[in-house]
Tab-separated table of C-alpha atoms and ligand atoms in Angstrom:
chain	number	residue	atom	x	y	z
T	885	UNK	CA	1.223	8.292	22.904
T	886	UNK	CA	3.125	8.277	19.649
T	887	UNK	CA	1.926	9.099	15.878
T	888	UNK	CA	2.916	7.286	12.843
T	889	UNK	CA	2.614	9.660	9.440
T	890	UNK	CA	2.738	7.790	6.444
T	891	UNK	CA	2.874	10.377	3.301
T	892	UNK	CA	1.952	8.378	0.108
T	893	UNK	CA	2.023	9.492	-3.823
T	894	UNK	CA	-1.752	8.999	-3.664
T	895	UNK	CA	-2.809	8.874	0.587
T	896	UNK	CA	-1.617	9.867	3.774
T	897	UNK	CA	-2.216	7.928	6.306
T	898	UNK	CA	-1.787	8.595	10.326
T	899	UNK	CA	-2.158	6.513	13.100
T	900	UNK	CA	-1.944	7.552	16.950
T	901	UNK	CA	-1.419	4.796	18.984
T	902	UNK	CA	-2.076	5.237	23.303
T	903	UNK	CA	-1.830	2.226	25.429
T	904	UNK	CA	-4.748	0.664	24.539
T	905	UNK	CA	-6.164	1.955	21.635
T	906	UNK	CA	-5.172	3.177	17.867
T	907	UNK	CA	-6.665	5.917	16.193
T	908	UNK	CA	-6.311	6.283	12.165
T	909	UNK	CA	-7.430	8.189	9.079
T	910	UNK	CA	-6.889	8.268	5.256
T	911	UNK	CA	-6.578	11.304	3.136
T	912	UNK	CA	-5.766	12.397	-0.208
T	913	UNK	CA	-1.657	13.794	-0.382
T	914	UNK	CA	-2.851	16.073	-3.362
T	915	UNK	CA	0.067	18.537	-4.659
T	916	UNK	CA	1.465	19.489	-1.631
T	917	UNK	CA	2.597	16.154	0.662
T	918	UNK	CA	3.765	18.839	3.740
T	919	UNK	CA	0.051	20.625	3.744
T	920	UNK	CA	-1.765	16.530	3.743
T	921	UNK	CA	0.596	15.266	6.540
T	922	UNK	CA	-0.250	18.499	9.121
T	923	UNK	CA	-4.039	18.787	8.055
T	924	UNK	CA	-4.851	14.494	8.385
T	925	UNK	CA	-2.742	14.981	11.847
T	926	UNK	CA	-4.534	17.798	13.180
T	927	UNK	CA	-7.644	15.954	12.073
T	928	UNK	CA	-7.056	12.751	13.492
T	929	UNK	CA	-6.125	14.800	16.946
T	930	UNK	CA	-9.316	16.310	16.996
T	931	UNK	CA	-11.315	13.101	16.258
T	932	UNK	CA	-9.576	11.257	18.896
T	933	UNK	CA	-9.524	13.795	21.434
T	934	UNK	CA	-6.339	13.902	22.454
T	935	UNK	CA	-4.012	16.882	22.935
T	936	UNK	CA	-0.545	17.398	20.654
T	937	UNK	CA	0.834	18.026	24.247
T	938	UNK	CA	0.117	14.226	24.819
T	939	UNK	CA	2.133	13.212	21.607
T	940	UNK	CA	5.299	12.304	22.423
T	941	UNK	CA	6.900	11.324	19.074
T	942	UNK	CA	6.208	11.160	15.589
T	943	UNK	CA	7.812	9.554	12.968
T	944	UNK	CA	7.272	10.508	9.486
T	945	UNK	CA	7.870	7.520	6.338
T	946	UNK	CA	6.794	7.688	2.751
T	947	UNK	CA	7.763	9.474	-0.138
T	948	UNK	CA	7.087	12.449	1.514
T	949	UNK	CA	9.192	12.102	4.820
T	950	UNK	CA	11.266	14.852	4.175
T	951	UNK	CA	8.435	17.504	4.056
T	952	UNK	CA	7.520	16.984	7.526
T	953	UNK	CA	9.188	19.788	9.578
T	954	UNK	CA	7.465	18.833	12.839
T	955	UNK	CA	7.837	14.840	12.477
T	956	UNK	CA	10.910	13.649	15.085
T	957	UNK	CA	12.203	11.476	13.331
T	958	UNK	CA	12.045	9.893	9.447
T	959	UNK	CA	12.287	6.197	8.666
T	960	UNK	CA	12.263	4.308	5.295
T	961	UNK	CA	8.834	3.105	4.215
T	962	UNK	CA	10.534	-0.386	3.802
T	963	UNK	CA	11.274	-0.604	7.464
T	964	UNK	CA	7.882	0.863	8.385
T	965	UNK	CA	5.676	-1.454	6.116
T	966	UNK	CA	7.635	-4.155	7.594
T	967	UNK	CA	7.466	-3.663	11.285
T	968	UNK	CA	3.360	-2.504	10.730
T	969	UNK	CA	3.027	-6.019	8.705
T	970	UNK	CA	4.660	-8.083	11.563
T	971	UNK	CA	2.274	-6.329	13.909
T	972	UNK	CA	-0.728	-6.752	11.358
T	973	UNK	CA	0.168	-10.191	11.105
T	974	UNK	CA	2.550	-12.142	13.448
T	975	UNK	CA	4.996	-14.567	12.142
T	976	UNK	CA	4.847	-12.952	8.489
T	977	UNK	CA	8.147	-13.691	6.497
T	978	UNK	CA	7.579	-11.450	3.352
T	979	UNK	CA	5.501	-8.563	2.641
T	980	UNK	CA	4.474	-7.455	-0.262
T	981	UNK	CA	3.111	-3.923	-0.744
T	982	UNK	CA	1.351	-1.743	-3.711
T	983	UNK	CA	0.885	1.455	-3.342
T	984	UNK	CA	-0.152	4.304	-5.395
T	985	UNK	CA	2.815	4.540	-7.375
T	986	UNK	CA	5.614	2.288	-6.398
T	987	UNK	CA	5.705	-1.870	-5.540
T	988	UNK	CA	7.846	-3.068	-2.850
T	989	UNK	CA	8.413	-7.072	-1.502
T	990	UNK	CA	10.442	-7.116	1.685
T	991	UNK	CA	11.496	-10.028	3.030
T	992	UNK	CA	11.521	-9.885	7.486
T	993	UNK	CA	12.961	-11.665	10.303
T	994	UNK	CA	10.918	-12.699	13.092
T	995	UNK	CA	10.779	-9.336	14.429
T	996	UNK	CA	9.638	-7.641	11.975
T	997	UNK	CA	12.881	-6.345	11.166
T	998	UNK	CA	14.152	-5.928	7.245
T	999	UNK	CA	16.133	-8.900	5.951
T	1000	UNK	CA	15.971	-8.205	2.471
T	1001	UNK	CA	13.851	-6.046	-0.144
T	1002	UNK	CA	13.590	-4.842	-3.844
T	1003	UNK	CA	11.713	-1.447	-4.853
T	1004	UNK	CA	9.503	-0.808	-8.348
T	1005	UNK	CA	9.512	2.499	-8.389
T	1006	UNK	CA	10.795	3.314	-11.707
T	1007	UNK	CA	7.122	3.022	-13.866
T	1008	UNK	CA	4.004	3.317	-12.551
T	1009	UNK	CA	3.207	-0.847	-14.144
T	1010	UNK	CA	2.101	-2.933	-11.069
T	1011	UNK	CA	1.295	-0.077	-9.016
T	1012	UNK	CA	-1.682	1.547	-7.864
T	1013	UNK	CA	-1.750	4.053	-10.547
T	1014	UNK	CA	-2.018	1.616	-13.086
T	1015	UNK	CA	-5.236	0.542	-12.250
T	1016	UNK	CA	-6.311	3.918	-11.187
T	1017	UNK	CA	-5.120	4.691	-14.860
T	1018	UNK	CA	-6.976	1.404	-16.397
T	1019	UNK	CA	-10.438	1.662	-14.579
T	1020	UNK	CA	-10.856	5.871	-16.149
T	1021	UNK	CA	-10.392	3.673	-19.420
T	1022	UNK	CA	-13.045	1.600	-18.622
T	1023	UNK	CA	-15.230	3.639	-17.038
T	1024	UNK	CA	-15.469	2.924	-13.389
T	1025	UNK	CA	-13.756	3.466	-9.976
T	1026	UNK	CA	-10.607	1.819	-8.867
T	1027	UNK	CA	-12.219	0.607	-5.708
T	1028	UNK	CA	-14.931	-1.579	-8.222
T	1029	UNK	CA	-12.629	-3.327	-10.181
T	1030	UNK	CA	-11.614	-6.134	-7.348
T	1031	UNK	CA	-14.853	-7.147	-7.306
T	1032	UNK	CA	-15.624	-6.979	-10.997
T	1033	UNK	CA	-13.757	-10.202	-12.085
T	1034	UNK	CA	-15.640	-12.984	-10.395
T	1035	UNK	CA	-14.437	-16.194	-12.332
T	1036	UNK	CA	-13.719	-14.516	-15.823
T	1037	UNK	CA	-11.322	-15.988	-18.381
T	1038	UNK	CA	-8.311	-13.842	-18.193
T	1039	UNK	CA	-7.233	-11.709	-21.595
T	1040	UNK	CA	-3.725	-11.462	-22.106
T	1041	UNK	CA	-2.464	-7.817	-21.894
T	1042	UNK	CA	0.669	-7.707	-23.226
T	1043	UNK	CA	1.881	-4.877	-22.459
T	1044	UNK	CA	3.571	-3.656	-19.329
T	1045	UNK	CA	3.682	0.093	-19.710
T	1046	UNK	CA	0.627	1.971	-18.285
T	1047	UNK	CA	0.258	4.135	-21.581
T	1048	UNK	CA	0.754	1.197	-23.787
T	1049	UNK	CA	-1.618	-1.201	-21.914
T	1050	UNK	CA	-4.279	1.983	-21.563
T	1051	UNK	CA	-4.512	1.687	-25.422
T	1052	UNK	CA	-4.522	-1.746	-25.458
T	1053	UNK	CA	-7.635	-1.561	-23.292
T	1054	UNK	CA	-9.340	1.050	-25.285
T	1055	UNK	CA	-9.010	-1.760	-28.341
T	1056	UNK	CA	-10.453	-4.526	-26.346
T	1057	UNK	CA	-13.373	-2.790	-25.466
T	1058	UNK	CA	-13.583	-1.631	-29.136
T	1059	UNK	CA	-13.747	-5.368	-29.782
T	1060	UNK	CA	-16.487	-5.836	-27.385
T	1061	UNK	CA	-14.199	-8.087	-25.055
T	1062	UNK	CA	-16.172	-7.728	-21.945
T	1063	UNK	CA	-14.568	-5.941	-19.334
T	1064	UNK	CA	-14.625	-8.591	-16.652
T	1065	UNK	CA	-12.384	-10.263	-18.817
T	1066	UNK	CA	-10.165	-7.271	-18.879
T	1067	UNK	CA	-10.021	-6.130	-15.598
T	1068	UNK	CA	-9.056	-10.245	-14.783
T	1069	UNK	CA	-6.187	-9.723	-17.697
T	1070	UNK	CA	-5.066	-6.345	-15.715
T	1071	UNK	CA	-5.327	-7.885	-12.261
T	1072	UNK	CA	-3.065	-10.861	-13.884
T	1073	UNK	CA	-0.522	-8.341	-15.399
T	1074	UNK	CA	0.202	-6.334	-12.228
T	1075	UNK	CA	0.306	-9.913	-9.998
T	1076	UNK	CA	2.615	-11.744	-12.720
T	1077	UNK	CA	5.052	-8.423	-12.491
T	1078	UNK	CA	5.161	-8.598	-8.372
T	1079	UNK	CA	5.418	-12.462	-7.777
T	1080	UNK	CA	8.659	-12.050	-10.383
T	1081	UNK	CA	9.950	-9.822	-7.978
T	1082	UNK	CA	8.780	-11.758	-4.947
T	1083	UNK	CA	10.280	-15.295	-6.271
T	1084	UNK	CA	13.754	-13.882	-6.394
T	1085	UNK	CA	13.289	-13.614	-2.497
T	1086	UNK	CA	12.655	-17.347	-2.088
T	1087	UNK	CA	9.858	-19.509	-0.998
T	1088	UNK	CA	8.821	-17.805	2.325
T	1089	UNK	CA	6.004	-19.599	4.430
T	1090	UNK	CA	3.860	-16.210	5.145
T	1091	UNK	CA	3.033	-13.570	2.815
T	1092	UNK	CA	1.180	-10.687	3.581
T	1093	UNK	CA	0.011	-8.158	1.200
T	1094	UNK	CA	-0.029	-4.656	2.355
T	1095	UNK	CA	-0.744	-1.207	0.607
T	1096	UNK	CA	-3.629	0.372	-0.789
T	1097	UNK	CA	-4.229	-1.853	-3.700
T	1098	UNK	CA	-4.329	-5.192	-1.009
T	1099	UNK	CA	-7.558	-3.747	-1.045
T	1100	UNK	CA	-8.652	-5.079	-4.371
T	1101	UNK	CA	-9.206	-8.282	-4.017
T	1102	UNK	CA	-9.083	-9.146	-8.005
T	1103	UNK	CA	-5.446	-8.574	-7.622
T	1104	UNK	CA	-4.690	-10.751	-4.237
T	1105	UNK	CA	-6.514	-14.110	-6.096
T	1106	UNK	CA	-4.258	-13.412	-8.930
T	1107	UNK	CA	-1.157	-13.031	-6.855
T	1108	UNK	CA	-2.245	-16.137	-5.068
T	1109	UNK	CA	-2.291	-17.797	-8.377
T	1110	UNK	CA	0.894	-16.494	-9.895
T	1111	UNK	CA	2.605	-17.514	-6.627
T	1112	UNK	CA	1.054	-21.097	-5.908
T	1113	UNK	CA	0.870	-19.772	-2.109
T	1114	UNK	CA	-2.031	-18.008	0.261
T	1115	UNK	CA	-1.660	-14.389	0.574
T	1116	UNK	CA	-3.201	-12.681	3.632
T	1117	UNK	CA	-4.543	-9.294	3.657
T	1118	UNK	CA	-5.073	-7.334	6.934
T	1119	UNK	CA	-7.981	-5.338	7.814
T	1120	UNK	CA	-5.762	-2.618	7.743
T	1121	UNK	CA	-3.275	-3.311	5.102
T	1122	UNK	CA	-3.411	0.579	3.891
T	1123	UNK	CA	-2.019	1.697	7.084
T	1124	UNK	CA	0.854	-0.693	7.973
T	1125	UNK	CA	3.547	1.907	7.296
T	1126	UNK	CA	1.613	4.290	9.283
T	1127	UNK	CA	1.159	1.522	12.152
T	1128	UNK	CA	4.564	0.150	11.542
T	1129	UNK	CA	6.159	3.711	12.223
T	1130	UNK	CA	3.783	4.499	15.579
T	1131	UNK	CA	5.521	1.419	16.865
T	1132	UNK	CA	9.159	2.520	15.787
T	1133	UNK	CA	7.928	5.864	17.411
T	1134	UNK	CA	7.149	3.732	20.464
T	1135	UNK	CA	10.121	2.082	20.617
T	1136	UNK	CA	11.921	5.196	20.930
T	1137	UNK	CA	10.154	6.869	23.844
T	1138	UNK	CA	9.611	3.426	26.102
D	1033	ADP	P1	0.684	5.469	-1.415
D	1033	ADP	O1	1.232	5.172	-0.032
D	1033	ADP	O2	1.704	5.302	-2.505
D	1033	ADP	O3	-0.051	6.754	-1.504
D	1033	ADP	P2	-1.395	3.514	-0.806
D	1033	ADP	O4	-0.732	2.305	-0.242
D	1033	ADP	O5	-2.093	4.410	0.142
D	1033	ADP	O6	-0.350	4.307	-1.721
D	1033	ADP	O7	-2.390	3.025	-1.917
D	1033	ADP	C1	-2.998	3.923	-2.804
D	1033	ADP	C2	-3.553	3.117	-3.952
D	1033	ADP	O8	-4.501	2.198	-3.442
D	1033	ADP	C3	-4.246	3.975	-4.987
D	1033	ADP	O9	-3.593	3.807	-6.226
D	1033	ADP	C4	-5.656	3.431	-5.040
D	1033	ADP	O10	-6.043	3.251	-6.347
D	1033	ADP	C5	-5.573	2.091	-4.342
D	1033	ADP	N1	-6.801	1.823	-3.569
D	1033	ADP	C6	-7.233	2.501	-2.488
D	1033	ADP	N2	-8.407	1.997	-2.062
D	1033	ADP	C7	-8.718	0.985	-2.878
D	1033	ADP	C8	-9.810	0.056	-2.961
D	1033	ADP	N3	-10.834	0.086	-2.115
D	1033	ADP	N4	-9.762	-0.860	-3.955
D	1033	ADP	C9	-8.733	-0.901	-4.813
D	1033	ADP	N5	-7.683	-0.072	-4.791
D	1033	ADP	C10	-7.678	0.863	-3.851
């Protein structure tokens, strides 16, 4: 049995994978990343019923690797997302994931090992906490936007930064723009920013969107539209780097 801990800006994730069967839950990392990685594992122990005797390796990956004292082992979140993506979805050739506050697009052999990838993590624009920032200014949750948009007309944000583009939203709604056409300008603005950064990988055949924010589906249309190409989106797109480092973990003891 081996555990994958993926400690996110925004969610930890773990996943406990046995021969046949994975077991997985989703928390809040709050202020302290170390305290959200040993509480979601001890959690997911006890809802699976298995013993931490049974465990026989854990990898931790995420921005908060390096606070896991008990983890065996740390591994990039690049590698992670893209061995969990291959196993998510065989024969995928580039990944692209948005999380809470970065944006990666890793390009993968057909192992689901790392050919090639570039990293937004500089500013929080076509990343999770963009639109977490975007749907307070508009008044809902983040997790209602995706399906918000239907077949609205687009309006042009045209700003990148979060805190410029948060005004810029206040004053369309002051102009009584309605917010379906907002949230389809927002969902636009973060896919325009990540196909730029996905079309200096090439043309790959499969894409697969991972991360939290796959789970909006506003923003996979729009990506499928900025890139002229289908995107697929795993069930469990949130926990590929969790998955991906379970398997790495496997790997290791087998
Ligand atoms: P990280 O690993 O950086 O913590 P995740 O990949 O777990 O990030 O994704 C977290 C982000 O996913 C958050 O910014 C959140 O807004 C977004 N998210 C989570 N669930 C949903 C949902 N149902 N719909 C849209 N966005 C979501």
């Amino acid at each position: 049995m081996t555990v994958g801990i993926d400690i996110g800006s925004v969610a930890t994730k773990v996943v406990l994978l046995n021969q046949t069967e994975m077991y997985r839950i989703v928390c809040p990392t709050g202020w302290s990343p170390r305290q959200a990685g040993r509480e979601a594992y001890q959690e997911l122990l006890a809802r699976s019923g298995c013993a931490a005797e049974e465990v026989r390796y854990v990898v931790a990956t995420g921005y908060g690797r390096v606070s896991l004292d008990f983890a065996d082992r740390s591994v990039t979140e690049i590698s992670c997302h893209a061995r969990g993506a291959h196993y998510l979805s065989a024969g995928v050739s580039l990944v692209i994931d948005i999380g809470g506050q970065d944006s990666k697009v890793i390009r993968v052999d057909g192992s689901g090992r790392v050919e090639d990838f570039i990293m937004n993590d500089k500013c929080a624009a076509g990343t999770g906490r963009f639109l977490q920032v975007m749907a307070n200014a508009l008044g809902c949750e983040v997790d209602e936007l995706g399906v918000m948009t239907e077949d609205a007309e687009p309006v042009k944000i045209n700003s990148m930064c979060t805190v410029f583009a948060e005004s810029e939203v206040v004053g369309l709604l002051a102009e009584g723009v309605p917010k379906e056409r907002i949230v389809q300008g927002l969902h636009q603005s973060i896919a325009r920013r990540v196909a730029g950064m996905a079309a200096r990988m090439g043309k790959p055949p499969k894409v697969v969107f991972t991360g939290g924010v796959a789970r909006n589906e506003g923003v996979c249309r729009a990506l499928e539209r900025e890139m002229g190409a289908p995107v697929e989106v795993p069930d469990l797109c949130q926990y590929a780097g969790a998955i991906g480092a379970a398997l790495i973990g496997r790997d290791r003891v087998s």
